[in-house]
PDB file of C-alpha atoms in Angstrom:
ATOM      1  CA  MET W   1     -11.507  12.075  -6.843  1.00 54.00           C
ATOM      2  CA  SER W   2      -8.332  12.481  -4.848  1.00 60.00           C
ATOM      3  CA  PRO W   3      -8.640  13.831  -1.298  1.00 65.00           C
ATOM      4  CA  TYR W   4      -5.063  15.124  -1.411  1.00 64.00           C
ATOM      5  CA  SER W   5      -4.364  16.920  -4.690  1.00 67.00           C
ATOM      6  CA  ASN W   6      -5.822  16.908  -8.200  1.00 68.00           C
ATOM      7  CA  ALA W   7      -8.888  15.156  -9.545  1.00 71.00           C
ATOM      8  CA  TYR W   8      -8.180  12.241 -11.877  1.00 67.00           C
ATOM      9  CA  LYS W   9     -10.482  10.605 -14.386  1.00 73.00           C
ATOM     10  CA  PRO W  10      -9.776   6.858 -14.803  1.00 74.00           C
ATOM     11  CA  ILE W  11      -9.012   5.683 -18.333  1.00 78.00           C
ATOM     12  CA  VAL W  12     -11.177   2.556 -17.964  1.00 81.00           C
ATOM     13  CA  ASP W  13     -14.833   2.080 -17.095  1.00 82.00           C
ATOM     14  CA  GLN W  14     -15.549   1.537 -13.428  1.00 86.00           C
ATOM     15  CA  THR W  15     -18.537  -0.040 -11.716  1.00 89.00           C
ATOM     16  CA  PHE W  16     -19.285   0.942  -8.128  1.00 91.00           C
ATOM     17  CA  LEU W  17     -21.043  -0.979  -5.400  1.00 93.00           C
ATOM     18  CA  PRO W  18     -24.493   0.317  -4.420  1.00 94.00           C
ATOM     19  CA  ASP W  19     -23.397   0.824  -0.810  1.00 93.00           C
ATOM     20  CA  GLN W  20     -19.725   1.824  -0.558  1.00 88.00           C
ATOM     21  CA  ASN W  21     -19.844   2.303   3.195  1.00 88.00           C
ATOM     22  CA  HIS W  22     -20.915  -1.222   4.134  1.00 90.00           C
ATOM     23  CA  TYR W  23     -19.166  -3.818   1.981  1.00 90.00           C
ATOM     24  CA  LEU W  24     -20.948  -6.853   3.408  1.00 91.00           C
ATOM     25  CA  CYS W  25     -24.541  -5.653   3.134  1.00 93.00           C
ATOM     26  CA  ASN W  26     -27.031  -7.859   1.288  1.00 94.00           C
ATOM     27  CA  GLU W  27     -27.489  -5.258  -1.444  1.00 96.00           C
ATOM     28  CA  ASN W  28     -23.793  -5.371  -2.350  1.00 95.00           C
ATOM     29  CA  ILE W  29     -23.643  -9.171  -2.222  1.00 95.00           C
ATOM     30  CA  ARG W  30     -26.644  -9.491  -4.537  1.00 95.00           C
ATOM     31  CA  PHE W  31     -25.324  -6.807  -6.920  1.00 95.00           C
ATOM     32  CA  PHE W  32     -21.845  -8.351  -7.096  1.00 94.00           C
ATOM     33  CA  SER W  33     -23.175 -11.887  -7.587  1.00 94.00           C
ATOM     34  CA  GLU W  34     -25.443 -10.792 -10.445  1.00 93.00           C
ATOM     35  CA  TYR W  35     -22.606  -8.785 -11.996  1.00 93.00           C
ATOM     36  CA  LEU W  36     -20.316 -11.838 -12.041  1.00 92.00           C
ATOM     37  CA  LEU W  37     -23.078 -13.996 -13.477  1.00 91.00           C
ATOM     38  CA  HIS W  38     -23.825 -11.442 -16.204  1.00 91.00           C
ATOM     39  CA  ARG W  39     -20.120 -11.117 -17.115  1.00 89.00           C
ATOM     40  CA  LYS W  40     -19.580 -14.896 -16.898  1.00 91.00           C
ATOM     41  CA  ALA W  41     -16.473 -14.228 -14.831  1.00 92.00           C
ATOM     42  CA  ASP W  42     -14.019 -17.099 -14.397  1.00 95.00           C
ATOM     43  CA  VAL W  43     -11.772 -15.328 -11.885  1.00 95.00           C
ATOM     44  CA  ILE W  44     -11.931 -12.402  -9.470  1.00 94.00           C
ATOM     45  CA  MET W  45      -8.566 -10.707  -8.939  1.00 95.00           C
ATOM     46  CA  ASN W  46      -9.197  -9.100  -5.579  1.00 95.00           C
ATOM     47  CA  GLN W  47      -6.535  -6.382  -5.525  1.00 93.00           C
ATOM     48  CA  ALA W  48      -7.614  -5.387  -2.006  1.00 91.00           C
ATOM     49  CA  GLY W  49      -6.639  -8.753  -0.585  1.00 91.00           C
ATOM     50  CA  ASP W  50      -5.650  -7.259   2.771  1.00 89.00           C
ATOM     51  CA  ILE W  51      -9.066  -5.663   3.414  1.00 90.00           C
ATOM     52  CA  LEU W  52     -11.118  -8.247   5.270  1.00 90.00           C
ATOM     53  CA  GLU W  53     -14.636  -6.954   4.621  1.00 93.00           C
ATOM     54  CA  PHE W  54     -14.094  -6.536   0.888  1.00 93.00           C
ATOM     55  CA  SER W  55     -12.457  -9.964   0.657  1.00 93.00           C
ATOM     56  CA  LEU W  56     -15.423 -11.507   2.461  1.00 94.00           C
ATOM     57  CA  LEU W  57     -17.753  -9.690   0.047  1.00 95.00           C
ATOM     58  CA  CYS W  58     -15.876 -11.299  -2.843  1.00 94.00           C
ATOM     59  CA  SER W  59     -16.126 -14.740  -1.245  1.00 94.00           C
ATOM     60  CA  GLU W  60     -19.878 -14.294  -0.713  1.00 94.00           C
ATOM     61  CA  ALA W  61     -20.306 -13.193  -4.335  1.00 93.00           C
ATOM     62  CA  VAL W  62     -18.623 -16.326  -5.728  1.00 93.00           C
ATOM     63  CA  LYS W  63     -20.591 -18.781  -3.572  1.00 89.00           C
ATOM     64  CA  ASN W  64     -22.573 -21.348  -5.569  1.00 81.00           C
ATOM     65  CA  SER W  65     -20.549 -20.505  -8.679  1.00 87.00           C
ATOM     66  CA  ASN W  66     -17.398 -21.713 -10.423  1.00 89.00           C
ATOM     67  CA  THR W  67     -15.698 -18.324 -10.176  1.00 94.00           C
ATOM     68  CA  LYS W  68     -12.273 -18.499  -8.544  1.00 95.00           C
ATOM     69  CA  LEU W  69     -11.164 -15.858  -6.046  1.00 96.00           C
ATOM     70  CA  TYR W  70      -7.534 -14.734  -6.014  1.00 96.00           C
ATOM     71  CA  SER W  71      -6.733 -12.376  -3.127  1.00 96.00           C
ATOM     72  CA  VAL W  72      -3.680 -10.226  -3.842  1.00 95.00           C
ATOM     73  CA  ILE W  73      -1.593  -8.570  -1.102  1.00 93.00           C
ATOM     74  CA  HIS W  74       0.710  -5.966  -2.642  1.00 88.00           C
ATOM     75  CA  PHE W  75       3.095  -5.424   0.271  1.00 86.00           C
ATOM     76  CA  ASP W  76       4.762  -7.141   3.191  1.00 87.00           C
ATOM     77  CA  PRO W  77       1.791  -8.774   4.939  1.00 88.00           C
ATOM     78  CA  LEU W  78       3.509  -8.289   8.294  1.00 84.00           C
ATOM     79  CA  GLY W  79       4.506  -4.712   7.524  1.00 79.00           C
ATOM     80  CA  HIS W  80       2.088  -3.085   9.955  1.00 75.00           C
ATOM     81  CA  ILE W  81       3.697  -4.825  12.909  1.00 74.00           C
ATOM     82  CA  THR W  82       7.338  -4.960  11.780  1.00 70.00           C
ATOM     83  CA  GLU W  83       7.493  -1.308  10.719  1.00 66.00           C
ATOM     84  CA  GLN W  84       5.417   0.347  13.402  1.00 60.00           C
ATOM     85  CA  ASN W  85       8.445   1.269  15.506  1.00 55.00           C
ATOM     86  CA  ASP W  86      10.392   2.549  12.497  1.00 56.00           C
ATOM     87  CA  PHE W  87       8.556   5.874  12.592  1.00 55.00           C
ATOM     88  CA  SER W  88      10.814   6.986  15.449  1.00 55.00           C
ATOM     89  CA  ASN W  89      13.726   6.936  12.991  1.00 60.00           C
ATOM     90  CA  SER W  90      11.939   8.997  10.343  1.00 68.00           C
ATOM     91  CA  ILE W  91      12.633  12.656   9.571  1.00 69.00           C
ATOM     92  CA  LEU W  92       9.014  13.176  10.642  1.00 68.00           C
ATOM     93  CA  LYS W  93       9.624  11.687  14.068  1.00 63.00           C
ATOM     94  CA  VAL W  94       8.052  13.136  17.192  1.00 54.00           C
ATOM     95  CA  ASN W  95      10.772  14.936  19.146  1.00 55.00           C
ATOM     96  CA  SER W  96       8.891  14.942  22.450  1.00 59.00           C
ATOM     97  CA  LEU W  97      10.761  12.860  25.020  1.00 63.00           C
ATOM     98  CA  PHE W  98       7.496  12.171  26.838  1.00 66.00           C
ATOM     99  CA  ASN W  99       5.875  10.751  23.699  1.00 63.00           C
ATOM    100  CA  ARG W 100       8.928   8.588  23.034  1.00 63.00           C
ATOM    101  CA  ILE W 101       8.803   7.131  26.548  1.00 69.00           C
ATOM    102  CA  ILE W 102       5.067   6.429  26.262  1.00 67.00           C
ATOM    103  CA  LYS W 103       5.622   4.752  22.906  1.00 67.00           C
ATOM    104  CA  LEU W 104       8.420   2.603  24.321  1.00 67.00           C
ATOM    105  CA  ILE W 105       6.234   1.470  27.241  1.00 73.00           C
ATOM    106  CA  PHE W 106       3.209   0.584  25.132  1.00 70.00           C
ATOM    107  CA  TYR W 107       5.093  -0.862  22.150  1.00 70.00           C
ATOM    108  CA  PRO W 108       4.883  -4.521  23.363  1.00 76.00           C
ATOM    109  CA  VAL W 109       1.141  -4.186  23.990  1.00 78.00           C
ATOM    110  CA  ARG W 110       0.512  -2.562  20.623  1.00 76.00           C
ATOM    111  CA  TYR W 111       2.678  -5.188  18.897  1.00 78.00           C
ATOM    112  CA  TYR W 112       0.676  -8.026  20.503  1.00 83.00           C
ATOM    113  CA  ILE W 113      -2.687  -6.480  19.581  1.00 85.00           C
ATOM    114  CA  LEU W 114      -1.689  -5.780  15.960  1.00 84.00           C
ATOM    115  CA  LYS W 115      -0.274  -9.276  15.513  1.00 87.00           C
ATOM    116  CA  LYS W 116      -3.462 -10.837  16.886  1.00 90.00           C
ATOM    117  CA  GLN W 117      -5.601  -8.698  14.573  1.00 89.00           C
ATOM    118  CA  LEU W 118      -3.477  -9.540  11.536  1.00 90.00           C
ATOM    119  CA  ARG W 119      -3.577 -13.265  12.320  1.00 92.00           C
ATOM    120  CA  SER W 120      -7.384 -13.243  12.520  1.00 92.00           C
ATOM    121  CA  ARG W 121      -7.731 -11.172   9.334  1.00 92.00           C
ATOM    122  CA  TYR W 122      -5.376 -13.238   7.187  1.00 93.00           C
ATOM    123  CA  ARG W 123      -6.762 -16.549   8.411  1.00 93.00           C
ATOM    124  CA  LYS W 124     -10.227 -15.565   7.192  1.00 93.00           C
ATOM    125  CA  ILE W 125      -8.894 -14.221   3.893  1.00 93.00           C
ATOM    126  CA  TYR W 126      -6.862 -17.390   3.336  1.00 94.00           C
ATOM    127  CA  SER W 127      -9.741 -19.743   4.116  1.00 92.00           C
ATOM    128  CA  ASN W 128     -12.147 -17.881   1.806  1.00 92.00           C
ATOM    129  CA  SER W 129      -9.809 -17.547  -1.197  1.00 94.00           C
ATOM    130  CA  THR W 130      -8.899 -19.945  -3.978  1.00 94.00           C
ATOM    131  CA  LYS W 131      -5.384 -18.506  -3.857  1.00 95.00           C
ATOM    132  CA  VAL W 132      -3.580 -15.843  -1.851  1.00 95.00           C
ATOM    133  CA  VAL W 133      -1.006 -14.025  -3.973  1.00 96.00           C
ATOM    134  CA  LEU W 134       1.919 -12.311  -2.247  1.00 95.00           C
ATOM    135  CA  LEU W 135       4.449  -9.895  -3.714  1.00 93.00           C
ATOM    136  CA  SER W 136       7.507 -12.044  -3.004  1.00 92.00           C
ATOM    137  CA  LYS W 137       8.277 -15.676  -2.234  1.00 93.00           C
ATOM    138  CA  PHE W 138      10.137 -14.416   0.859  1.00 93.00           C
ATOM    139  CA  TYR W 139       6.796 -13.338   2.357  1.00 93.00           C
ATOM    140  CA  ILE W 140       5.288 -16.835   2.129  1.00 93.00           C
ATOM    141  CA  ARG W 141       6.975 -18.391   5.159  1.00 92.00           C
ATOM    142  CA  PRO W 142       6.282 -15.449   7.556  1.00 90.00           C
ATOM    143  CA  PHE W 143       2.675 -15.350   6.303  1.00 92.00           C
ATOM    144  CA  LEU W 144       2.140 -19.059   6.979  1.00 92.00           C
ATOM    145  CA  ARG W 145       3.883 -18.782  10.324  1.00 90.00           C
ATOM    146  CA  LEU W 146       1.547 -15.933  11.262  1.00 90.00           C
ATOM    147  CA  ILE W 147      -1.729 -17.648  10.367  1.00 91.00           C
ATOM    148  CA  GLY W 148      -0.685 -21.048  11.784  1.00 88.00           C
ATOM    149  CA  SER W 149      -2.707 -23.933  10.373  1.00 78.00           C
ATOM    150  CA  ALA W 150      -3.128 -23.447   6.609  1.00 77.00           C
ATOM    151  CA  PRO W 151      -4.865 -26.394   4.924  1.00 79.00           C
ATOM    152  CA  GLY W 152      -4.336 -26.769   1.205  1.00 80.00           C
ATOM    153  CA  ASN W 153      -1.650 -25.324  -1.010  1.00 85.00           C
ATOM    154  CA  LYS W 154      -3.334 -21.954  -1.560  1.00 92.00           C
ATOM    155  CA  ILE W 155      -0.490 -19.469  -1.422  1.00 93.00           C
ATOM    156  CA  THR W 156       1.833 -18.236  -4.150  1.00 94.00           C
ATOM    157  CA  ALA W 157       3.906 -15.201  -5.101  1.00 94.00           C
ATOM    158  CA  ILE W 158       4.024 -13.038  -8.227  1.00 92.00           C
ATOM    159  CA  LEU W 159       6.700 -10.368  -8.437  1.00 87.00           C
ATOM    160  CA  ASN W 160       6.010  -6.906  -9.793  1.00 81.00           C
ATOM    161  CA  PRO W 161       7.156  -6.899 -13.434  1.00 79.00           C
ATOM    162  CA  SER W 162      10.254  -4.884 -14.273  1.00 75.00           C
ATOM    163  CA  PRO W 163      10.580  -4.975 -18.065  1.00 75.00           C
ATOM    164  CA  VAL W 164      13.863  -4.092 -19.729  1.00 74.00           C
ATOM    165  CA  MET W 165      13.570  -1.827 -22.754  1.00 72.00           C
ATOM    166  CA  HIS W 166      15.899  -3.033 -25.503  1.00 73.00           C
ATOM    167  CA  LYS W 167      14.925  -0.257 -27.885  1.00 75.00           C
ATOM    168  CA  SER W 168      16.804   3.020 -27.565  1.00 75.00           C
ATOM    169  CA  LEU W 169      14.441   5.933 -27.058  1.00 75.00           C
ATOM    170  CA  ASN W 170      15.219   9.383 -28.394  1.00 80.00           C
ATOM    171  CA  VAL W 171      14.547  11.337 -25.222  1.00 79.00           C
ATOM    172  CA  LYS W 172      16.023  14.524 -23.863  1.00 83.00           C
ATOM    173  CA  ARG W 173      17.452  13.558 -20.501  1.00 85.00           C
ATOM    174  CA  LYS W 174      17.198  15.781 -17.452  1.00 89.00           C
ATOM    175  CA  LYS W 175      19.236  15.956 -14.285  1.00 95.00           C
ATOM    176  CA  GLN W 176      16.225  14.943 -12.320  1.00 95.00           C
ATOM    177  CA  ILE W 177      15.394  12.418  -9.643  1.00 96.00           C
ATOM    178  CA  LEU W 178      11.803  11.335 -10.210  1.00 95.00           C
ATOM    179  CA  TYR W 179       9.535   9.493  -7.776  1.00 96.00           C
ATOM    180  CA  VAL W 180       6.130   8.280  -8.994  1.00 95.00           C
ATOM    181  CA  GLY W 181       3.818   6.561  -6.519  1.00 93.00           C
ATOM    182  CA  ARG W 182       1.762   6.944  -3.379  1.00 90.00           C
ATOM    183  CA  VAL W 183       3.073   9.527  -0.950  1.00 92.00           C
ATOM    184  CA  LYS W 184       2.619   7.340   2.085  1.00 85.00           C
ATOM    185  CA  TYR W 185       4.619   6.294   5.126  1.00 80.00           C
ATOM    186  CA  TRP W 186       3.557   2.643   5.376  1.00 74.00           C
ATOM    187  CA  GLN W 187       4.708   0.529   2.417  1.00 75.00           C
ATOM    188  CA  LYS W 188       6.309   3.400   0.444  1.00 85.00           C
ATOM    189  CA  ARG W 189       8.405   5.376   2.965  1.00 86.00           C
ATOM    190  CA  THR W 190       8.454   8.478   0.735  1.00 91.00           C
ATOM    191  CA  ASP W 191      10.004  10.375   3.639  1.00 91.00           C
ATOM    192  CA  ARG W 192      13.293   8.574   3.004  1.00 91.00           C
ATOM    193  CA  ILE W 193      13.604  10.190  -0.425  1.00 94.00           C
ATOM    194  CA  ILE W 194      13.372  13.642   1.153  1.00 95.00           C
ATOM    195  CA  GLU W 195      15.791  12.588   3.885  1.00 93.00           C
ATOM    196  CA  ILE W 196      18.422  11.517   1.344  1.00 96.00           C
ATOM    197  CA  TRP W 197      17.881  14.583  -0.849  1.00 97.00           C
ATOM    198  CA  GLU W 198      18.326  16.844   2.174  1.00 96.00           C
ATOM    199  CA  LYS W 199      21.812  15.385   2.655  1.00 96.00           C
ATOM    200  CA  ILE W 200      22.998  15.718  -0.946  1.00 96.00           C
ATOM    201  CA  PHE W 201      21.157  18.565  -2.702  1.00 97.00           C
ATOM    202  CA  ARG W 202      23.895  21.129  -1.997  1.00 96.00           C
ATOM    203  CA  ASP W 203      26.463  18.895  -3.703  1.00 97.00           C
ATOM    204  CA  PHE W 204      24.367  18.658  -6.887  1.00 96.00           C
ATOM    205  CA  PRO W 205      23.148  22.216  -7.609  1.00 96.00           C
ATOM    206  CA  ASP W 206      22.064  21.388 -11.189  1.00 96.00           C
ATOM    207  CA  TRP W 207      19.791  18.497 -10.132  1.00 97.00           C
ATOM    208  CA  GLU W 208      16.190  18.523  -8.889  1.00 97.00           C
ATOM    209  CA  LEU W 209      13.849  16.147  -7.070  1.00 98.00           C
ATOM    210  CA  VAL W 210      10.316  15.686  -8.425  1.00 97.00           C
ATOM    211  CA  ILE W 211       7.611  13.875  -6.447  1.00 96.00           C
ATOM    212  CA  VAL W 212       4.633  12.743  -8.543  1.00 95.00           C
ATOM    213  CA  GLY W 213       1.681  11.255  -6.674  1.00 93.00           C
ATOM    214  CA  ASP W 214      -0.340  11.971  -3.590  1.00 91.00           C
ATOM    215  CA  GLY W 215      -1.236  10.468  -0.255  1.00 90.00           C
ATOM    216  CA  PRO W 216      -1.570  11.202   3.454  1.00 86.00           C
ATOM    217  CA  LEU W 217       2.119  12.148   3.806  1.00 88.00           C
ATOM    218  CA  LEU W 218       2.060  14.830   1.094  1.00 92.00           C
ATOM    219  CA  ASN W 219       1.384  17.888   3.253  1.00 90.00           C
ATOM    220  CA  ASP W 220       3.774  16.712   5.980  1.00 89.00           C
ATOM    221  CA  LEU W 221       6.610  16.415   3.479  1.00 93.00           C
ATOM    222  CA  LYS W 222       5.817  19.784   1.913  1.00 94.00           C
ATOM    223  CA  GLU W 223       5.967  21.374   5.351  1.00 92.00           C
ATOM    224  CA  TYR W 224       9.233  19.630   6.210  1.00 93.00           C
ATOM    225  CA  VAL W 225      10.847  20.801   2.957  1.00 95.00           C
ATOM    226  CA  ALA W 226       9.711  24.398   3.564  1.00 94.00           C
ATOM    227  CA  VAL W 227      10.739  24.539   7.234  1.00 92.00           C
ATOM    228  CA  ASN W 228      14.187  23.064   6.543  1.00 94.00           C
ATOM    229  CA  ASN W 229      14.832  25.161   3.396  1.00 95.00           C
ATOM    230  CA  ILE W 230      15.450  22.137   1.193  1.00 96.00           C
ATOM    231  CA  GLU W 231      15.890  23.417  -2.333  1.00 96.00           C
ATOM    232  CA  ARG W 232      14.732  22.167  -5.738  1.00 97.00           C
ATOM    233  CA  VAL W 233      11.967  19.846  -4.547  1.00 97.00           C
ATOM    234  CA  SER W 234       8.809  19.869  -6.647  1.00 96.00           C
ATOM    235  CA  PHE W 235       5.557  18.206  -5.540  1.00 96.00           C
ATOM    236  CA  LYS W 236       3.316  17.580  -8.577  1.00 93.00           C
ATOM    237  CA  GLY W 237       0.447  15.825  -6.792  1.00 91.00           C
ATOM    238  CA  LEU W 238      -1.733  13.381  -8.707  1.00 88.00           C
ATOM    239  CA  CYS W 239      -1.044  13.537 -12.469  1.00 86.00           C
ATOM    240  CA  ASN W 240      -2.579  11.995 -15.533  1.00 76.00           C
ATOM    241  CA  PRO W 241      -0.264   9.143 -16.625  1.00 68.00           C
TER     242      PRO W 241
END
């Protein structure tokens, strides 16, 4: 169930933890361990590799077994600290001079706290995983520099696949710019699409912008489009693939 737009029914079977509010409770550890044993799992692909409590749950579940744990981080692992000040340059920026001054004063403190928190989190995830998988090889060095001592060769990178279709498809093309993905500031920066479209939409009156997906930025972007009279923008929300 999406908290932002439409309900969506997954196309594959899903199994849920008994207690979804407390990842590391004994009930979840026992349930997960028995589930892995029953399925004879060789590998856990932890797609929430940046969430400490869930990663620790996975590591507890594979104890005393031969199951390998791969923790996957799907974005820049340092993104929360390197991008935090970028919000001031967004179309959704806070215009209050007072708020800007306060942010400027406390930025070094916030940067230090976030970096310390990230270092602690990723050290624990690294030490409890068979492998840590990053999205790009260019993230490996900053990640290792952040966590400091990293015994063992337990880090690698796997790029997102981008297949090339060699077969010509008989499709009716549209003059349409299409975005499909999470409507989120961190990681996705969906606001930049609206910012660019705002600058060019008058020059391309027969084109439209379609946003498919949902997330915490959805209502903010809808409001921005309405207030600034940006034409031919369609928000579809969460859609069945």
